[in-house]
Structures are given as structure tokens and as C-alpha cells.
Amino acid sequence: MSFKAVEKISKTVGGKIEPVGPAFLAHARRLVRNRTWSEQETIDAEEKARRAAGEVKEDDGLVDEDADEELLNHDPKDWKNADQYAALGLSNLRWKATPEQIVKAHRRQVLKYHPDKQAASGNSNDGFFKIIQKAFEVVSNPTTRRQWDSVDKKANVSVPKKHAHTDFYHKWTPVFESEARFSVKQPVPGLGTAESSKPEVDAFYSFWYAFDSWRSFEWLDEDVPDDSSNRDNKRYIEKKNKAARVKHKKEDNARLRKLVDTCLSEDPRILAFKEAEKKAKEQRKWEREASTREAAEKEKKAKEEAEKQALEAATAAASAKKNKEQAKNAKKKNKRAIRGTAKEFESLPSPDSAYAAADIDALIESLDDLQLGETAAKVAGLDAAALTALFTETLSSKGVNAKYFK
Amino acid sequence: MSTVIGLSFGNTTTSIAYTKEGVIEVIANADGDRDIPSMLAYAHEDEFHGIQAKQQMIRNAANTIGYFRDLVSAKFSEIDHTKTRRLSKPVETSDGAVGYEINGEIKHIDQIIERQFTRIHEAARDYIGKEIDGVVLALPSDFPEHKRAKLLSIAEKSGLKIVQVIGELESALLAHISRDNSRENKDQADKLFVVADFGGTRSDAAVISCNSGIFTVLSTLSDHSLGGRLLDESILTHLVKEFKELHKVDPSSDHRAIAKLLLEAETIRKTLSNSTSSQYGIDSVTQGLDFSGGINRLKYEITSRQVFTKFNAFIVSLLKKAEIDPFFIDEVLLVGGVSWTPKIASTVGAVFDERTVIVSPSTDSKAIPPNELVARGCAIQGSIISNLDLEEVDQVDRLTSAEQLSKTIGVVVGDKSIPVLGKYTLIPTKKTVEIEATADSLKIAEFEPKMEITIHKPEPKTEEEKKQAAEEDSDYDSEDDDEWEEKNLRFEAEKTLAEVAIPIKNTVKVTLYITSNKTLQVSVTSNGQTVQGSV
């Protein structure tokens, strides 16, 4: 026996492999972890051994439970009214039990309640075993299992009382989780939390209002008699069953709708959304009306301005009128005052004194009421020279051809 | 463990697959279709998808969109309009991409693909009943990087997280070898494959070497015009001709008539894959004229002969490109809906030698439906990576460069040469074989596969080794009925690596282990005695 090395292997080539398949993943894993082939082999073997050991003890989610006295003594002929899940020892899992769990649970129950075993312990009643077998038949067939689930009252979560002092989400979430099992469409949107957004909440309610349920009520059917002698009776019962199913289904749909209605009416999020929407609406309205409001304000201001101006004008007019009136009243007095100044010129040689008097008269004629007042005020206390200057100026400004004051 | 689905999104059809408790299921959408036509149609406010959209082709062709996958992030000026000529015509969008005018509104190609992903997402979620965590998507090998990135971002927008993109052909091969592995107790023999995906409007093929379950693509070829559509068109031509003869009316100008006949042609093609004759009946093809009749498989094969020749030529050119003699191909895997057609299998089979196994429904009753292969492969890959997180997948996805053997290494015992580690085997590697033999020694050697031709004559002739000779002989062969040719694959030892002297009785167990520093460790066990050594 000998080993003789002859030649080295030919040069390897660098290639590109495809990142596909379990073999590649194993290779990649080895590379990533930086292990040699033999290290990986040891690790894989260990893992395999561990998994094999683990599988034995794997948690199957089943709880050891003893059937209660009532169920043990249940009449096997009346198996339909027994709790099918309890018979299999699955009363904690119920509709959540997987097919594997059902098989396991059934095997366990059979071992425990087999008539041979029971007889050994002095119990000759094999009624419960019959119920177990029936229950397994029902639960392992998806169709009959759904029929049973539809009427499984113990899996239902009752609707919370309206004024129960618990958190809204805390009390409603289990209700919807339980109802969700009847949905044809999975996954079912959950109730969510207080932080859920409006689209999420809307999606939740629209889903539940359009709920597509597989729930059916064949389980509650009255047994159709098997005898062929009385076909009319058979048909009558069949018809009655059908009607009852429809009725139950209708009631169930109505129940669910009412349930969702109740939830909706209590939902604090909906209230909050409504409130927010109302506020947003007002805000929008306010914004929309901003321009018209501005225009109205402007108009109002303009109007006020105009009114004020009109008032001012009126006051001005009134005061002018008053002045005029006053002047009119003082006309005679003024005239007299001005005419009185002629005395100053009486001492002048004729015809100047007459001319002066005539000029003053002409001046009085040419002045209106107000000017009369002004002139009268000026002439008071003036001497002849000053008067001459005043009259000359006034007359020339009036364009009167004066004979003396020129 | 997350829910990762496999998605094959083709130009013509889309399939979704999911691995549930080790069983791969191809998911049916709401219409019950597993082969979902990649089509969208719009009528007023409604959107149709899948088979419903395909039906719209007759009445509402202007608003029916199909064959759009390859158009993602393509320039309008560069696209091929022949595939969409019976559907909504693509128009140019403002950014130069492809769009469609639907109800007076331009829909961008990205929008269309997003809708497609959304519908697929809904179908998968409704079927599985769980939220989809990730998707393994298959794309052709020549799919450009920018298009791939665009597709990924669109998928992300529609809520589908694509965790890995793999090649369509590799995916199909994965589905195929996984079937073999589960059936034949994990015998992963090294094989050289030709994987050919004949789709609706395009064909892709590759030569892939599979060593211990790891794939090395040696050569690829794509043809963007060859596909099942050509077969449908040839049946359509036949139907139009028949119709003209029967009613003296030409339906070619009537768009609806052609659409009806085309859909019927597709049905006929599918029927003829399973049975030898097909009946058809269409109400009111054109001008209220009904049309019914039958076509048998032979007639179909004759009418479509030219198309079948193209499939043959496609495979021939692949092998030419790969510079591989068809004789060395171990298996041919036919993928895609068209591969149901028996004539495809026989036409492609004609390229290869008798020893090559053709995998298609007509040649192998246990073959996986070829239209499901890609999606199934993706689902398998999805279940493999469902335990990894995204970073790991990304990291793993890049470890594609590797050191491989350049020669086949095997054992020579007596007059037997047994290959153990094939060419392209990744190193490091380890493999153990058990060989039945009785001898005093054995050799470990590097092999070169040879084609051994034996010409059986009334009086046997000497062996000839070159293929050239075989071809020359073939003419001579056919003249003489008594003479036949047998080709055998033989491994010839080229270079001896090690010699082991050990008395062997009945069986010997040989373990070859090549370490990452390229040394070969050999362990030979026989009759409870072990010899070890390294080179």
C-alpha cells in the first residue's frame, strides 16, 4: 500500500458563478464566515445534530388539558352539540390550530381515551371516544371545519359595552381579530392605534363595511331524515334548512354591520378627524373669503371717507352761509361805517369833497356783503391819508372809475 | 422567516410562485390563472388585468397594453413597434420615454408597470393571506442594468420589495435540478446543460455547467423576435386562408376579425401541444360570418415549418457561439410556454446526439410544466434566502467570482475512467465516490472528455475519434442498413496526478478534496484499509 504523488493539478481558472441555489448559498456562507471546507463540514454536522435533537422537543403549541366531566358524559348521538375543539383538547387554540396540531392533538386524545385503555381502568363508557373521532373528522376536513367554526360560540369575542371604562383600542381590537377569521380576503386590516392615519382608518372601515365572509350555517341544519318513504317530508326539511341558513346569514351580516357601526360611533379617531376636517373647512372658507373681505373693507373705508368729506363740505358750506348772513345783517352798519368816513373828506375844497362822497358811494356799491364787512373793519380809526390810500387801492382793484381817489 | 415569493415577469405572461412548507405552488390570480397575461386594458373608468385585459384585445384594442416589460426606461425612438401593432400604439412622452394614450390621457410606461406590479402584489397577497415581505425576480441575462434598476424602483413604489434579481434561465435550471434532487436522493451529478427559454416574443438560451449544484454560465444568446407569437401568426395565416376559401371574404383588413382569429390561433397552438387535433369555432368573425373547422397537428407542423426551423437555428447558433460540440451537452431544458409544443422538443432534439436528454413535457412525463419553471425557481431561491436579511442577500449576491477547476479530475481503476470532479467545479470542494472494481492499484488523473465513435458493421471497424470523420461517415452510413454508428462519451486520462497502490476487492471508496490553496488530498479506502496522501 502506497501513495505516490505524480503531478500537481492544472492551473485553476477564475470564473463567474451564478448566485442561485442552495449550493451557492452554502458556498457564500462559507466565504462570508471565512471558514475552510472542513470547518464548515463540522459546523454543518453539528447544526444538523442540534436540529434533529431540537425537533423532538419542538414546541407544538399544544396544552395538556383534561376533558371536563360534562363532555366526557356527553351523549355520542348528540355529538353535533359537543364542543369539537374541546373533544380534541384544542379548546385554547380553536380556529387557530394548524392541521399538524390537529393531527397531533387527535393522536394524543386517542391514546388517552381509547376504549381499550379506558376498559383497563374500569371505565366501559366509550362515548367520548366516539365524539373524539367525530370531532377529528369534522376538524380535519376544511369544509366541515369552517361550518363548525362558523357556529363556534366559544371563539367569539363579545362586543364591549358602550360605556365600559377601558381604552377604546384595548376593548375593540380583540373583537375585530376574532371576526377577521371569517374573512375570505386575508390579511385583514387591523383596528390600528390612536396614531393611525386617516387613510388607514378609512381603509379599515371600508374593508369592514364591505366584509366578504365565508361564515355559513349548515351546522345548525335540522337532520334530514334518511328514509326514502317520505320524500315530501325530506324535501320540506331541506327547504326549511335552506331558509334557515339564509336567515342566519342575513342576521350575521346585520350583526356585523351593527358591530362596525357601534365601533365607528365610538371611535375617537373619527371624532378627531371630523373635528380636524371642520376646522380645515373653516380655515379654507376663511382663506377663500379673504379677498372678498378685503374688498368689502376697502369699500367701507372709501364710503366712510366720502361721508366724512361730505360732512366737512356741508359744515364749510353752513359756516360760509352763516358768515354771509352775518355779513348781510351787518351790511347796513358797514355801509354806514364806510359812508361815515366821508366826513373826513368834507373839509376838502369843492368839488373834491363831493367827488370823494360819490366815490365812497361807488365803492360801497361795488363791494359785496363780505367785502363791506372787511372794509368797514379796516376803516375804523383811520385818518384821511390812510383812508385815501385804502380807497384808492380798493377802487382801482374793483376797476371803478374814481374821481377823487385815483 | 419572511414571506418571499418568486416572480417571473415576462413580456407575454407573468407567474407567481411561493414555497409553502417545502411545496412550491404557482399562485393563481383572482381569475384562476397561473399564467397571467402581462396585459392591462382600460375601458372608461375600469382597469382590466390578465386574461380580462387580453379579451379586451378584440373590442378595445386601442386601450389594451401588452408586451411592455422590455420597454421600461427605453427611448421611444429605439423601440420595436411590431410586437404592439395589434394593441395600443406606444406614443412618445415628454421625456422621450414610451407612453400610451388612454382615454385622451398619456400614461407613462412607469405608471403601467407600477399598475402591473400592484395587481401582481394583490393577487399574491390574496392567495397567500399574508403580507409579502420580499420578491425574487427573474430577468433575462441581457437585461440592461439601468432598466433593472428602474424596474426595482417601480416595484418598490408599488409595495413589492425585490430582494434579489436572478437570471431566468438559471432560475429555470434551479427548479429543474431541485426536482431531480428531491426525487433521486440528492445525486448531484455534474452536467452540462443547454437551457432554452422560448417565450411569447423573445427567446433566450444559455449553456450552463452545473457542478455540485453551482451554475457557471458558459455562453448566452438572445433573440428578441423569435417566440411563440410567430407560431400563432403562422396559424393565423392558415386560418385567414381557410376563411377566405370558405366565405370568399378577406378578413385581413378587419381588425376585430384578426384579433379574434389570433386568440383562437393561440388556443389551437396550446390544444395541439396535448392532442393531435384541435377544433375551433368562432362566431361572427367578420360581416356576421361564423367560422368553424379543425386542424390536426401534422397540418400545424407543416404550416409552421419555417418557424420551427428558426428555433433549431437558434440553438445551433448558441452552440456555435459557445464553441461546444452538441455531443457534450448532457441535458437540454426547454423553458417557456412554447416548449409545450412537441415539435419544438423534436426540432431542438435533432441538434443533439442520442445521449443528450431533452427535458420537455412531450419527452419527459415528469417534467415540470415549462411555463412554470422560472417562477418556481424564483420561489425556491426565495425560500432559500427568506432566512437572510437584506444586507446579507446583497452581500451574498456579489460573491460570484470564484476559482474553478480547468480540467475534470477523476479516478482510473483498471480499464474504467470515472470522473469525480467536473470541469468548472468550484474550489475548495470535496466529493466521495464508490467504485465497483477489482484491481491492485488506481490512479487519480485529469481527464479530457472524448467522443468515441464506434461504427458497427457486419464486421466491426476500428474506432475513430474525430467528429470530422463521423460527419463524413454519415453519408456512407445511411447507404448501408446493416451499419450503424454509436457515439460514446469516454474520459481519457491526460495527466496523472497520483498513483495509489492498494488491493481492491469489489468496491473502493475514493474521496477527493481540493483545498483552497489548490492542493489535492486523496483518501482511498478499500477492505477496511485506507491510504491517504496529497499532491
Tab-separated table of N, CA, C and O in Angstrom, chain B residues 152-221:
chain	number	residue	atom	x	y	z
B	152	LEU	N	-36.812	47.886	-10.423
B	152	LEU	CA	-36.758	47.696	-8.975
B	152	LEU	C	-37.389	48.868	-8.238
B	152	LEU	O	-38.130	48.681	-7.276
B	153	SER	N	-37.098	50.079	-8.739
B	153	SER	CA	-37.645	51.242	-8.037
B	153	SER	C	-39.157	51.322	-8.235
B	153	SER	O	-39.888	51.723	-7.342
B	154	ILE	N	-39.620	50.908	-9.413
B	154	ILE	CA	-41.076	50.920	-9.644
B	154	ILE	C	-41.749	49.890	-8.734
B	154	ILE	O	-42.780	50.155	-8.126
B	155	ALA	N	-41.130	48.724	-8.631
B	155	ALA	CA	-41.706	47.670	-7.785
B	155	ALA	C	-41.789	48.143	-6.344
B	155	ALA	O	-42.780	47.919	-5.652
B	156	GLU	N	-40.738	48.822	-5.916
B	156	GLU	CA	-40.689	49.330	-4.545
B	156	GLU	C	-41.852	50.285	-4.289
B	156	GLU	O	-42.499	50.254	-3.252
B	157	LYS	N	-42.135	51.123	-5.310
B	157	LYS	CA	-43.224	52.089	-5.201
B	157	LYS	C	-44.565	51.391	-5.028
B	157	LYS	O	-45.441	51.864	-4.320
B	158	SER	N	-44.712	50.257	-5.693
B	158	SER	CA	-45.990	49.545	-5.607
B	158	SER	C	-46.040	48.654	-4.371
B	158	SER	O	-46.996	47.908	-4.196
B	159	GLY	N	-45.021	48.709	-3.542
B	159	GLY	CA	-45.064	47.959	-2.286
B	159	GLY	C	-44.404	46.603	-2.339
B	159	GLY	O	-44.469	45.848	-1.391
B	160	LEU	N	-43.772	46.268	-3.472
B	160	LEU	CA	-43.073	44.989	-3.560
B	160	LEU	C	-41.583	45.245	-3.403
B	160	LEU	O	-40.999	46.006	-4.155
B	161	LYS	N	-40.994	44.589	-2.430
B	161	LYS	CA	-39.565	44.778	-2.189
B	161	LYS	C	-38.828	43.646	-2.890
B	161	LYS	O	-38.965	42.487	-2.510
B	162	ILE	N	-38.078	43.992	-3.916
B	162	ILE	CA	-37.349	42.950	-4.639
B	162	ILE	C	-36.027	42.722	-3.938
B	162	ILE	O	-35.195	43.619	-3.853
B	163	VAL	N	-35.861	41.524	-3.389
B	163	VAL	CA	-34.670	41.255	-2.604
B	163	VAL	C	-33.530	40.720	-3.457
B	163	VAL	O	-32.371	40.926	-3.147
B	164	GLN	N	-33.887	40.023	-4.515
B	164	GLN	CA	-32.822	39.535	-5.386
B	164	GLN	C	-33.343	39.405	-6.812
B	164	GLN	O	-34.500	39.058	-7.036
B	165	VAL	N	-32.464	39.699	-7.742
B	165	VAL	CA	-32.803	39.500	-9.153
B	165	VAL	C	-31.915	38.384	-9.661
B	165	VAL	O	-30.702	38.435	-9.507
B	166	ILE	N	-32.537	37.361	-10.240
B	166	ILE	CA	-31.725	36.255	-10.767
B	166	ILE	C	-32.058	36.062	-12.237
B	166	ILE	O	-33.069	36.552	-12.729
B	167	GLY	N	-31.204	35.360	-12.936
B	167	GLY	CA	-31.420	35.111	-14.360
B	167	GLY	C	-32.572	34.149	-14.569
B	167	GLY	O	-32.771	33.232	-13.779
B	168	GLU	N	-33.327	34.377	-15.635
B	168	GLU	CA	-34.469	33.497	-15.925
B	168	GLU	C	-34.034	32.062	-16.159
B	168	GLU	O	-34.641	31.116	-15.668
B	169	LEU	N	-32.945	31.930	-16.924
B	169	LEU	CA	-32.509	30.582	-17.293
B	169	LEU	C	-31.964	29.836	-16.078
B	169	LEU	O	-32.251	28.654	-15.882
B	170	GLU	N	-31.204	30.544	-15.245
B	170	GLU	CA	-30.639	29.927	-14.047
B	170	GLU	C	-31.767	29.517	-13.104
B	170	GLU	O	-31.717	28.466	-12.476
B	171	SER	N	-32.784	30.379	-13.042
B	171	SER	CA	-33.931	30.085	-12.186
B	171	SER	C	-34.631	28.809	-12.646
B	171	SER	O	-34.970	27.940	-11.837
B	172	ALA	N	-34.832	28.705	-13.964
B	172	ALA	CA	-35.495	27.518	-14.513
B	172	ALA	C	-34.671	26.272	-14.216
B	172	ALA	O	-35.204	25.235	-13.819
B	173	LEU	N	-33.359	26.408	-14.367
B	173	LEU	CA	-32.488	25.264	-14.126
B	173	LEU	C	-32.525	24.856	-12.651
B	173	LEU	O	-32.535	23.676	-12.323
B	174	LEU	N	-32.603	25.856	-11.785
B	174	LEU	CA	-32.683	25.573	-10.350
B	174	LEU	C	-33.944	24.762	-10.041
B	174	LEU	O	-33.903	23.775	-9.297
B	175	ALA	N	-35.053	25.184	-10.657
B	175	ALA	CA	-36.314	24.459	-10.442
B	175	ALA	C	-36.173	23.031	-10.940
B	175	ALA	O	-36.632	22.084	-10.303
B	176	HIS	N	-35.506	22.884	-12.078
B	176	HIS	CA	-35.359	21.558	-12.676
B	176	HIS	C	-34.487	20.654	-11.812
B	176	HIS	O	-34.870	19.529	-11.512
B	177	ILE	N	-33.310	21.152	-11.399
B	177	ILE	CA	-32.428	20.250	-10.637
B	177	ILE	C	-32.978	20.001	-9.236
B	177	ILE	O	-32.714	18.968	-8.654
B	178	SER	N	-33.771	20.935	-8.713
B	178	SER	CA	-34.363	20.700	-7.400
B	178	SER	C	-35.352	19.538	-7.464
B	178	SER	O	-35.486	18.780	-6.517
B	179	ARG	N	-36.020	19.431	-8.605
B	179	ARG	CA	-36.936	18.311	-8.787
B	179	ARG	C	-36.148	17.015	-8.750
B	179	ARG	O	-36.497	16.061	-8.070
B	180	ASP	N	-35.037	16.998	-9.488
B	180	ASP	CA	-34.219	15.795	-9.541
B	180	ASP	C	-33.663	15.442	-8.169
B	180	ASP	O	-33.602	14.288	-7.792
B	181	ASN	N	-33.257	16.483	-7.441
B	181	ASN	CA	-32.652	16.227	-6.149
B	181	ASN	C	-33.625	15.603	-5.169
B	181	ASN	O	-33.272	14.723	-4.411
B	182	SER	N	-34.859	16.097	-5.204
B	182	SER	CA	-35.811	15.556	-4.242
B	182	SER	C	-36.215	14.142	-4.636
B	182	SER	O	-36.578	13.339	-3.800
B	183	ARG	N	-36.127	13.848	-5.943
B	183	ARG	CA	-36.593	12.542	-6.381
B	183	ARG	C	-35.507	11.477	-6.279
B	183	ARG	O	-35.754	10.361	-5.882
B	184	GLU	N	-34.322	11.889	-6.689
B	184	GLU	CA	-33.276	10.865	-6.784
B	184	GLU	C	-32.237	10.987	-5.678
B	184	GLU	O	-31.051	10.824	-5.905
B	185	ASN	N	-32.714	11.333	-4.532
B	185	ASN	CA	-31.861	11.304	-3.346
B	185	ASN	C	-30.562	12.095	-3.504
B	185	ASN	O	-29.459	11.576	-3.322
B	186	LYS	N	-30.687	13.310	-3.872
B	186	LYS	CA	-29.577	14.271	-3.868
B	186	LYS	C	-28.365	13.835	-4.687
B	186	LYS	O	-27.226	14.071	-4.301
B	187	ASP	N	-28.609	13.186	-5.782
B	187	ASP	CA	-27.485	12.830	-6.631
B	187	ASP	C	-27.183	14.015	-7.529
B	187	ASP	O	-27.859	14.248	-8.518
B	188	GLN	N	-26.177	14.778	-7.128
B	188	GLN	CA	-25.872	15.961	-7.905
B	188	GLN	C	-24.723	15.695	-8.854
B	188	GLN	O	-23.595	16.101	-8.631
B	189	ALA	N	-25.038	14.980	-9.897
B	189	ALA	CA	-24.010	14.701	-10.902
B	189	ALA	C	-23.704	15.986	-11.652
B	189	ALA	O	-24.573	16.804	-11.885
B	190	ASP	N	-22.440	16.158	-12.005
B	190	ASP	CA	-22.066	17.336	-12.776
B	190	ASP	C	-22.558	17.160	-14.205
B	190	ASP	O	-22.327	16.129	-14.825
B	191	LYS	N	-23.240	18.178	-14.664
B	191	LYS	CA	-23.815	18.062	-16.003
B	191	LYS	C	-23.635	19.353	-16.766
B	191	LYS	O	-23.551	20.429	-16.178
B	192	LEU	N	-23.628	19.209	-18.081
B	192	LEU	CA	-23.567	20.384	-18.936
B	192	LEU	C	-24.953	20.556	-19.559
B	192	LEU	O	-25.466	19.653	-20.214
B	193	PHE	N	-25.557	21.710	-19.284
B	193	PHE	CA	-26.935	21.928	-19.728
B	193	PHE	C	-27.000	22.940	-20.868
B	193	PHE	O	-26.184	23.877	-20.913
B	194	VAL	N	-28.004	22.771	-21.698
B	194	VAL	CA	-28.438	23.880	-22.545
B	194	VAL	C	-29.828	24.220	-22.028
B	194	VAL	O	-30.690	23.345	-21.949
B	195	VAL	N	-30.007	25.462	-21.590
B	195	VAL	CA	-31.319	25.887	-21.121
B	195	VAL	C	-31.860	26.866	-22.147
B	195	VAL	O	-31.197	27.858	-22.468
B	196	ALA	N	-33.009	26.560	-22.704
B	196	ALA	CA	-33.570	27.428	-23.744
B	196	ALA	C	-34.948	27.886	-23.315
B	196	ALA	O	-35.813	27.071	-23.015
B	197	ASP	N	-35.116	29.180	-23.205
B	197	ASP	CA	-36.406	29.757	-22.804
B	197	ASP	C	-37.065	30.353	-24.036
B	197	ASP	O	-36.644	31.374	-24.554
B	198	PHE	N	-38.102	29.678	-24.509
B	198	PHE	CA	-38.838	30.190	-25.655
B	198	PHE	C	-40.087	30.887	-25.143
B	198	PHE	O	-41.042	30.260	-24.705
B	199	GLY	N	-40.062	32.192	-25.166
B	199	GLY	CA	-41.197	32.943	-24.635
B	199	GLY	C	-42.175	33.300	-25.732
B	199	GLY	O	-42.164	32.711	-26.813
B	200	GLY	N	-43.020	34.261	-25.439
B	200	GLY	CA	-44.013	34.695	-26.415
B	200	GLY	C	-43.389	35.520	-27.517
B	200	GLY	O	-43.669	35.314	-28.700
B	201	THR	N	-42.529	36.459	-27.133
B	201	THR	CA	-41.990	37.352	-28.147
B	201	THR	C	-40.467	37.356	-28.203
B	201	THR	O	-39.894	38.051	-29.014
B	202	ARG	N	-39.833	36.628	-27.312
B	202	ARG	CA	-38.375	36.586	-27.368
B	202	ARG	C	-37.875	35.233	-26.889
B	202	ARG	O	-38.592	34.503	-26.201
B	203	SER	N	-36.658	34.910	-27.254
B	203	SER	CA	-36.072	33.654	-26.819
B	203	SER	C	-34.689	33.913	-26.272
B	203	SER	O	-33.967	34.768	-26.775
B	204	ASP	N	-34.359	33.164	-25.221
B	204	ASP	CA	-33.047	33.277	-24.605
B	204	ASP	C	-32.555	31.853	-24.386
B	204	ASP	O	-33.348	30.980	-24.073
B	205	ALA	N	-31.261	31.677	-24.530
B	205	ALA	CA	-30.718	30.353	-24.258
B	205	ALA	C	-29.312	30.504	-23.721
B	205	ALA	O	-28.661	31.527	-23.945
B	206	ALA	N	-28.878	29.495	-22.993
B	206	ALA	CA	-27.537	29.544	-22.439
B	206	ALA	C	-26.997	28.138	-22.286
B	206	ALA	O	-27.761	27.174	-22.151
B	207	VAL	N	-25.676	28.045	-22.328
B	207	VAL	CA	-25.011	26.792	-21.985
B	207	VAL	C	-24.557	26.975	-20.539
B	207	VAL	O	-23.848	27.929	-20.232
B	208	ILE	N	-25.047	26.114	-19.671
B	208	ILE	CA	-24.727	26.245	-18.249
B	208	ILE	C	-24.120	24.949	-17.736
B	208	ILE	O	-24.674	23.874	-17.957
B	209	SER	N	-22.996	25.095	-17.065
B	209	SER	CA	-22.391	23.927	-16.451
B	209	SER	C	-22.842	23.882	-15.000
B	209	SER	O	-22.761	24.873	-14.296
B	210	CYS	N	-23.346	22.724	-14.596
B	210	CYS	CA	-23.824	22.595	-13.221
B	210	CYS	C	-22.914	21.631	-12.486
B	210	CYS	O	-22.823	20.464	-12.835
B	211	ASN	N	-22.163	22.153	-11.504
B	211	ASN	CA	-21.238	21.318	-10.748
B	211	ASN	C	-21.597	21.384	-9.276
B	211	ASN	O	-21.544	22.455	-8.685
B	212	SER	N	-21.946	20.262	-8.729
B	212	SER	CA	-22.372	20.166	-7.330
B	212	SER	C	-23.412	21.235	-7.000
B	212	SER	O	-23.367	21.862	-5.958
B	213	GLY	N	-24.301	21.456	-7.933
B	213	GLY	CA	-25.397	22.404	-7.694
B	213	GLY	C	-25.021	23.850	-7.903
B	213	GLY	O	-25.819	24.741	-7.639
B	214	ILE	N	-23.806	24.112	-8.365
B	214	ILE	CA	-23.421	25.500	-8.636
B	214	ILE	C	-23.346	25.709	-10.136
B	214	ILE	O	-22.805	24.877	-10.875
B	215	PHE	N	-23.937	26.824	-10.573
B	215	PHE	CA	-24.047	27.059	-12.010
B	215	PHE	C	-22.943	27.984	-12.520
B	215	PHE	O	-22.632	28.985	-11.894
B	216	THR	N	-22.395	27.626	-13.671
B	216	THR	CA	-21.474	28.515	-14.368
B	216	THR	C	-22.033	28.698	-15.774
B	216	THR	O	-22.234	27.727	-16.502
B	217	VAL	N	-22.328	29.948	-16.110
B	217	VAL	CA	-22.875	30.203	-17.442
B	217	VAL	C	-21.708	30.335	-18.408
B	217	VAL	O	-20.823	31.163	-18.225
B	218	LEU	N	-21.710	29.482	-19.428
B	218	LEU	CA	-20.586	29.487	-20.364
B	218	LEU	C	-20.855	30.390	-21.553
B	218	LEU	O	-19.946	31.001	-22.096
B	219	SER	N	-22.104	30.461	-21.961
B	219	SER	CA	-22.415	31.282	-23.122
B	219	SER	C	-23.914	31.565	-23.149
B	219	SER	O	-24.711	30.736	-22.718
B	220	THR	N	-24.284	32.739	-23.624
B	220	THR	CA	-25.722	33.048	-23.713
B	220	THR	C	-26.038	33.622	-25.076
B	220	THR	O	-25.168	34.159	-25.760
B	221	LEU	N	-27.289	33.514	-25.449
B	221	LEU	CA	-27.743	34.068	-26.719
B	221	LEU	C	-29.201	34.498	-26.555
B	221	LEU	O	-29.988	33.812	-25.901
